[in-house]
Amino acid sequence: MKKKSIIIEWAKAILFAFLTILIFRILFFEAFTIPSASMEKSLLTGDYILVSKLSYGARLPNTPLALPFVHQHFPFTESSNSYVDWIKIPYTRLFGSTADIKHNDVLVFNYPMDDEHPVDQRIYYIKRCVALPGDTLELRKGLVYINNIYNDVPEKLQFNYKVLLDTDTINSDTLKETGISEGGRMKKNGEYWFTLTCENAEKIKRMPHVTSVQPLFDKKESYCDYLFPENECFLWNIDFFGPIYIPRSGDSVKLTVTDLPLYERIIRKYENNELEVSNDSIFINNKYSTHYTFKMNYFFMMGDNRHNSADSRFWGFLPEDHIVGKAVLVLLSINKSNDQSHIRWNRWFKSVH
């Protein structure tokens, strides 16, 4: 009996610890890893970050019947979902609001184009919030302007540059010392491209044999068919984008067949309406519509690595119900490049800005 009692006590203690950790992850903080270079140099591949759920309110799970600590699929499978979606909780936040989000906050969110899964089970992304609900955003040479006012963080940004040399090789040791990891040769001898911060671009200019360092910007009004909203009426590219209005809850926009591609996904997918177009007339839920009033707030997200980031320029607006929390701290960092791993001690417990 005594042995059975000890087992029961241990089981209770383990269950209590498990539930405590689970509630802590849902309501307070959760750890994530940075899998790509889209936020360099602010966040590096291999960073382990702490995300605050309290900053904008803890979002309750849409799918409460899910295997804890597992996302989307059971371990070692790609087809068996780790959740059931026949019970869903409507979008709800506790102890806060997305109204607390500020320009240039770094957010973790669920990728809105991942339609295969419920919102809380979609892939996690991390980007910088460059535009808030009600803003009008425009990119000029890759830099953010909000309501015609420059509003960016230039010291954190990276762009692709073309580097010309009067010789065919560049000093790789100097590149490593400067922390330059993305780049390579171009077609002609002495031509290279590198992903650089403004500071590193100046360092490259001072290197021996370098004759030119120029950013690789797309031309204004050149059309990229793979960018949002994938419509030839909008001659936008990754460097020159917009102006575009960021929808705010309660605001209305005039609907035309020309502008509809900007808001079609919001109307159909995010706010669950039926949408039809017939003879240049727009029908929402079988009613002829000339305007649409938004139910949710939306945000525009971009990576600091401006030429190497799949962000809102590619997939459009971020709905507020997809936001997980605010990145606040780098817990630890491991560099796994070149098939070797080493710890970046200087990044431990570094705040995220």
Coordinates of C-alpha atoms in Angstrom, one line a residue:
M1 CA 0.0 0.0 0.0
K2 CA 2.8 2.4 0.9
K3 CA 4.5 1.8 -2.5
K4 CA 1.2 2.4 -4.3
S5 CA 0.7 5.6 -2.3
I6 CA 4.2 6.8 -3.4
I7 CA 3.4 6.1 -7.1
I8 CA 0.1 8.1 -6.8
E9 CA 1.9 11.0 -5.2
W10 CA 4.6 11.0 -7.9
A11 CA 1.9 10.8 -10.6
K12 CA 0.1 13.8 -9.0
A13 CA 3.3 15.8 -8.9
I14 CA 4.1 15.0 -12.5
L15 CA 0.6 15.9 -13.7
F16 CA 0.7 19.2 -11.7
A17 CA 4.0 20.1 -13.2
F18 CA 2.8 19.2 -16.7
L19 CA -0.3 21.3 -16.3
T20 CA 1.6 24.2 -14.9
I21 CA 4.0 24.3 -17.8
L22 CA 1.2 23.9 -20.3
I23 CA -0.8 26.9 -18.8
F24 CA 2.5 28.9 -18.6
R25 CA 3.1 28.3 -22.3
I26 CA -0.5 29.3 -23.3
L27 CA -0.9 32.4 -21.1
F28 CA 2.6 33.8 -20.4
F29 CA 5.7 32.8 -22.3
E30 CA 6.8 30.3 -24.9
A31 CA 10.2 29.6 -26.5
F32 CA 10.8 29.4 -30.3
T33 CA 13.8 28.9 -32.6
I34 CA 14.8 31.0 -35.5
P35 CA 15.0 28.7 -38.6
S36 CA 16.0 31.1 -41.3
A37 CA 18.0 34.3 -42.1
S38 CA 14.9 36.5 -42.8
M39 CA 15.4 38.6 -39.7
E40 CA 19.2 39.0 -39.8
K41 CA 21.0 40.9 -38.4
S42 CA 18.4 41.4 -35.6
L43 CA 17.9 37.7 -35.1
L44 CA 20.2 35.0 -36.3
T45 CA 19.5 31.5 -37.5
G46 CA 20.0 29.3 -34.5
D47 CA 18.7 31.9 -31.9
Y48 CA 16.4 30.5 -29.3
I49 CA 14.0 33.3 -28.3
L50 CA 11.4 33.9 -25.6
V51 CA 8.0 35.2 -26.8
S52 CA 5.7 37.1 -24.4
K53 CA 2.0 36.2 -24.7
L54 CA 1.2 38.9 -22.2
S55 CA 2.3 41.8 -24.3
Y56 CA -0.8 41.7 -26.5
G57 CA -3.0 39.4 -24.5
A58 CA -2.8 35.6 -24.4
R59 CA -4.7 34.0 -27.3
L60 CA -6.7 31.0 -26.3
P61 CA -6.2 27.9 -28.6
N62 CA -8.6 27.5 -31.4
T63 CA -8.2 23.7 -31.1
P64 CA -8.2 22.8 -27.4
L65 CA -8.2 19.1 -28.2
A66 CA -4.5 18.9 -29.3
L67 CA -1.5 16.9 -28.2
P68 CA 0.5 19.3 -26.0
F69 CA 4.0 20.4 -27.1
V70 CA 3.4 19.0 -30.6
H71 CA 2.6 21.2 -33.6
Q72 CA 0.4 20.1 -36.5
H73 CA 1.5 16.5 -36.8
F74 CA 2.4 13.6 -34.5
P75 CA 6.1 13.1 -34.2
F76 CA 7.7 11.2 -37.1
T77 CA 4.6 11.6 -39.3
E78 CA 3.6 14.1 -41.9
S79 CA 0.0 13.2 -42.4
S80 CA -1.5 12.4 -38.9
N81 CA -2.7 15.6 -37.3
S82 CA -1.9 16.1 -33.6
Y83 CA -5.2 17.8 -33.0
V84 CA -8.9 17.4 -33.8
D85 CA -10.9 20.3 -35.1
W86 CA -14.5 19.3 -34.4
I87 CA -14.3 21.5 -31.3
K88 CA -13.1 25.0 -31.8
I89 CA -12.9 28.0 -29.5
P90 CA -13.7 31.4 -31.2
Y91 CA -10.9 33.9 -31.3
T92 CA -10.4 35.3 -27.8
R93 CA -7.6 37.1 -26.0
L94 CA -7.1 37.4 -22.3
F95 CA -5.4 40.3 -20.4
G96 CA -4.5 42.4 -23.4
S97 CA -5.1 43.5 -26.9
T98 CA -3.4 43.7 -30.3
A99 CA -4.0 47.5 -30.0
D100 CA -0.8 47.5 -27.9
I101 CA 1.3 46.5 -30.9
K102 CA 3.7 49.3 -31.9
H103 CA 5.5 50.1 -35.1
N104 CA 8.6 47.9 -35.5
D105 CA 7.7 45.4 -32.8
V106 CA 9.0 41.9 -33.6
L107 CA 6.1 39.4 -33.6
V108 CA 5.7 35.6 -33.8
F109 CA 2.5 34.6 -35.6
N110 CA 0.9 31.8 -37.5
Y111 CA 1.5 31.9 -41.3
P112 CA -1.9 33.1 -42.7
M113 CA -1.6 31.2 -46.0
D114 CA -1.3 27.8 -44.4
D115 CA -5.0 27.0 -45.1
E116 CA -4.6 23.3 -44.5
H117 CA -4.7 23.8 -40.7
P118 CA -6.7 25.8 -38.1
V119 CA -5.2 29.2 -37.2
D120 CA -3.4 28.1 -34.1
Q121 CA -1.9 25.1 -35.8
R122 CA -0.4 26.9 -38.7
I123 CA 3.3 27.3 -39.2
Y124 CA 5.1 29.9 -37.0
Y125 CA 6.7 32.9 -38.6
I126 CA 8.6 35.8 -37.1
K127 CA 8.8 39.3 -38.7
R128 CA 8.9 42.9 -37.8
C129 CA 5.5 44.8 -37.7
V130 CA 6.1 47.7 -40.1
A131 CA 2.5 48.9 -40.4
L132 CA -0.5 49.0 -38.1
P133 CA -4.3 49.0 -38.8
G134 CA -5.3 52.3 -40.5
D135 CA -1.8 53.1 -41.8
T136 CA -1.0 53.7 -45.4
L137 CA 2.3 52.0 -46.2
E138 CA 4.7 52.5 -49.1
L139 CA 8.2 51.1 -49.8
R140 CA 10.7 53.3 -51.5
K141 CA 14.0 51.6 -52.3
G142 CA 13.2 48.9 -49.7
L143 CA 12.6 51.5 -46.9
V144 CA 9.3 51.9 -45.1
Y145 CA 7.2 55.0 -45.3
I146 CA 4.0 55.3 -43.2
N147 CA 1.5 57.9 -44.2
N148 CA 4.3 59.5 -46.3
I149 CA 6.7 59.7 -43.3
Y150 CA 9.9 57.6 -43.1
N151 CA 9.5 55.0 -40.4
D152 CA 12.2 52.3 -40.4
V153 CA 15.1 50.9 -38.5
P154 CA 18.1 51.4 -40.9
E155 CA 20.7 50.1 -38.6
K156 CA 19.0 46.7 -38.5
L157 CA 18.4 46.3 -42.2
Q158 CA 20.2 44.2 -44.8
F159 CA 20.0 44.4 -48.6
N160 CA 21.6 42.6 -51.5
Y161 CA 24.6 44.5 -53.0
K162 CA 26.6 44.1 -56.2
V163 CA 30.4 44.3 -55.5
L164 CA 32.9 44.9 -58.3
L165 CA 36.6 44.1 -57.9
D166 CA 39.6 44.7 -60.2
T167 CA 40.7 41.1 -59.5
D168 CA 38.8 37.8 -59.6
T169 CA 38.9 36.9 -55.9
I170 CA 37.8 38.4 -52.7
N171 CA 39.4 37.9 -49.2
S172 CA 37.1 35.3 -47.6
D173 CA 38.8 35.7 -44.2
T174 CA 37.7 39.4 -44.2
L175 CA 34.2 38.4 -45.0
K176 CA 34.0 36.0 -42.1
E177 CA 35.4 38.5 -39.7
T178 CA 32.8 41.0 -40.8
G179 CA 30.0 38.4 -40.3
I180 CA 29.0 38.3 -44.0
S181 CA 27.6 34.9 -44.7
E182 CA 25.2 35.3 -47.7
G183 CA 26.6 35.9 -51.2
G184 CA 28.7 34.6 -54.0
R185 CA 30.0 35.1 -57.5
M186 CA 27.9 36.6 -60.3
K187 CA 28.3 35.9 -64.1
K188 CA 31.4 38.0 -64.9
N189 CA 34.8 37.9 -63.4
G190 CA 35.3 40.2 -60.5
E191 CA 31.5 40.5 -59.9
Y192 CA 30.0 39.3 -56.6
W193 CA 26.8 39.8 -54.7
F194 CA 26.5 40.0 -50.9
T195 CA 23.8 40.6 -48.3
L196 CA 25.0 43.5 -46.3
T197 CA 24.0 46.0 -43.7
C198 CA 24.9 49.7 -44.4
E199 CA 27.8 49.3 -42.0
N200 CA 29.2 46.3 -43.7
A201 CA 28.7 47.9 -47.2
E202 CA 31.0 50.7 -46.0
K203 CA 33.6 48.2 -44.8
I204 CA 33.5 46.3 -48.1
K205 CA 34.1 49.6 -49.9
R206 CA 37.4 50.1 -48.0
M207 CA 38.7 46.6 -48.8
P208 CA 41.6 46.3 -51.3
H209 CA 40.7 45.8 -55.0
V210 CA 37.0 46.8 -54.5
T211 CA 36.0 49.3 -57.1
S212 CA 32.2 49.5 -56.6
V213 CA 29.5 48.6 -54.0
Q214 CA 25.9 49.2 -55.1
P215 CA 22.5 48.0 -53.8
L216 CA 20.6 45.7 -56.1
F217 CA 17.2 47.4 -56.2
D218 CA 14.4 46.6 -58.6
K219 CA 13.3 49.4 -60.8
K220 CA 10.2 51.4 -59.8
E221 CA 7.0 50.2 -61.4
S222 CA 8.5 46.9 -62.5
Y223 CA 6.0 44.2 -62.0
C224 CA 6.7 41.0 -60.0
D225 CA 3.9 38.4 -60.6
Y226 CA 4.8 36.5 -57.4
L227 CA 4.2 39.4 -55.0
F228 CA 0.9 40.3 -53.4
P229 CA -1.7 40.9 -54.8
E230 CA -0.4 39.0 -57.9
N231 CA -2.3 41.4 -60.3
E232 CA -0.9 43.4 -63.1
C233 CA -2.9 46.5 -62.1
F234 CA -0.3 46.8 -59.2
L235 CA 3.2 47.5 -60.6
W236 CA 4.9 46.6 -57.3
N237 CA 8.1 44.8 -56.4
I238 CA 10.1 44.0 -53.3
D239 CA 11.8 47.5 -53.3
F240 CA 8.9 49.7 -54.5
F241 CA 5.6 48.6 -53.0
G242 CA 2.3 50.4 -52.4
P243 CA 0.9 52.8 -51.4
I244 CA -1.4 50.3 -49.7
Y245 CA -4.0 50.8 -46.9
I246 CA -3.8 48.5 -43.9
P247 CA -7.4 47.5 -42.9
R248 CA -8.7 48.5 -39.5
S249 CA -11.7 47.0 -37.7
G250 CA -14.8 49.1 -38.4
D251 CA -13.2 51.0 -41.4
S252 CA -14.9 50.7 -44.8
V253 CA -13.3 50.7 -48.2
K254 CA -14.9 51.2 -51.6
L255 CA -14.9 48.1 -53.7
T256 CA -14.1 48.0 -57.3
V257 CA -13.1 45.2 -59.6
T258 CA -9.6 46.8 -59.9
D259 CA -9.0 47.1 -56.1
L260 CA -10.7 43.8 -55.1
P261 CA -7.5 41.7 -55.3
L262 CA -6.1 43.7 -52.3
Y263 CA -9.0 42.6 -50.0
E264 CA -10.4 39.5 -51.6
R265 CA -8.6 37.0 -49.3
I266 CA -9.7 39.1 -46.2
I267 CA -13.3 39.0 -47.4
R268 CA -13.4 35.3 -48.3
K269 CA -10.9 33.6 -46.0
Y270 CA -10.2 35.6 -42.9
E271 CA -13.7 37.0 -42.4
N272 CA -15.7 34.1 -43.9
N273 CA -17.9 35.7 -46.5
E274 CA -19.1 34.4 -49.8
L275 CA -17.8 36.6 -52.6
E276 CA -18.8 36.6 -56.3
V277 CA -18.0 38.9 -59.2
S278 CA -20.4 39.2 -62.1
N279 CA -20.2 41.7 -65.0
D280 CA -17.9 44.0 -62.9
S281 CA -20.4 43.9 -60.0
I282 CA -19.4 42.6 -56.6
F283 CA -21.7 40.5 -54.5
I284 CA -20.9 39.6 -50.8
N285 CA -23.2 37.0 -49.2
N286 CA -25.4 37.3 -52.3
K287 CA -25.8 41.1 -51.8
Y288 CA -24.6 43.7 -54.3
S289 CA -21.8 45.6 -52.5
T290 CA -19.9 48.8 -53.3
H291 CA -18.2 49.0 -49.9
Y292 CA -16.8 46.5 -47.3
T293 CA -16.5 47.1 -43.6
F294 CA -13.6 45.1 -41.9
K295 CA -14.4 43.0 -38.9
M296 CA -10.7 42.5 -37.7
N297 CA -7.5 44.5 -37.5
Y298 CA -4.7 43.7 -39.9
F299 CA -0.9 44.3 -39.9
F300 CA 1.9 44.4 -42.4
M301 CA 5.0 42.3 -41.6
M302 CA 8.5 42.4 -43.1
G303 CA 11.9 40.8 -42.4
D304 CA 14.9 42.9 -41.7
N305 CA 16.8 41.0 -44.4
R306 CA 14.8 42.8 -47.0
H307 CA 15.9 40.9 -50.1
N308 CA 15.7 37.5 -48.4
S309 CA 12.4 37.4 -46.5
A310 CA 9.0 35.8 -47.4
D311 CA 6.8 38.4 -45.8
S312 CA 3.7 40.5 -46.4
R313 CA 5.0 41.7 -49.7
F314 CA 4.5 38.1 -50.8
W315 CA 1.3 37.0 -49.0
G316 CA -0.5 40.2 -47.9
F317 CA -2.1 41.3 -44.6
L318 CA -1.7 39.6 -41.2
P319 CA -5.0 39.1 -39.4
E320 CA -4.9 39.9 -35.7
D321 CA -6.2 36.4 -34.7
H322 CA -3.0 34.9 -36.1
I323 CA -0.7 36.8 -33.7
V324 CA 1.0 34.7 -31.0
G325 CA 3.1 37.2 -29.1
K326 CA 6.0 39.6 -29.0
A327 CA 9.7 38.4 -29.2
V328 CA 11.4 39.9 -26.1
L329 CA 14.6 38.0 -25.4
V330 CA 17.3 35.7 -27.0
L331 CA 17.7 32.9 -24.5
L332 CA 20.7 31.3 -26.2
S333 CA 22.2 31.1 -29.7
I334 CA 23.9 28.3 -31.6
N335 CA 25.6 28.7 -34.9
K336 CA 25.2 25.6 -37.0
S337 CA 26.7 26.9 -40.3
N338 CA 29.3 24.9 -42.3
D339 CA 28.3 21.6 -40.7
Q340 CA 29.8 22.7 -37.4
S341 CA 28.1 24.0 -34.3
H342 CA 29.3 26.6 -31.8
I343 CA 27.7 28.7 -29.1
R344 CA 27.3 32.4 -29.7
W345 CA 27.9 33.4 -26.1
N346 CA 27.5 37.1 -26.8
R347 CA 23.9 36.7 -27.8
W348 CA 22.7 35.0 -24.6
F349 CA 19.9 36.9 -22.8
K350 CA 20.0 39.7 -25.4
S351 CA 16.8 41.7 -25.6
V352 CA 15.0 41.8 -29.0
H353 CA 14.3 45.2 -30.5

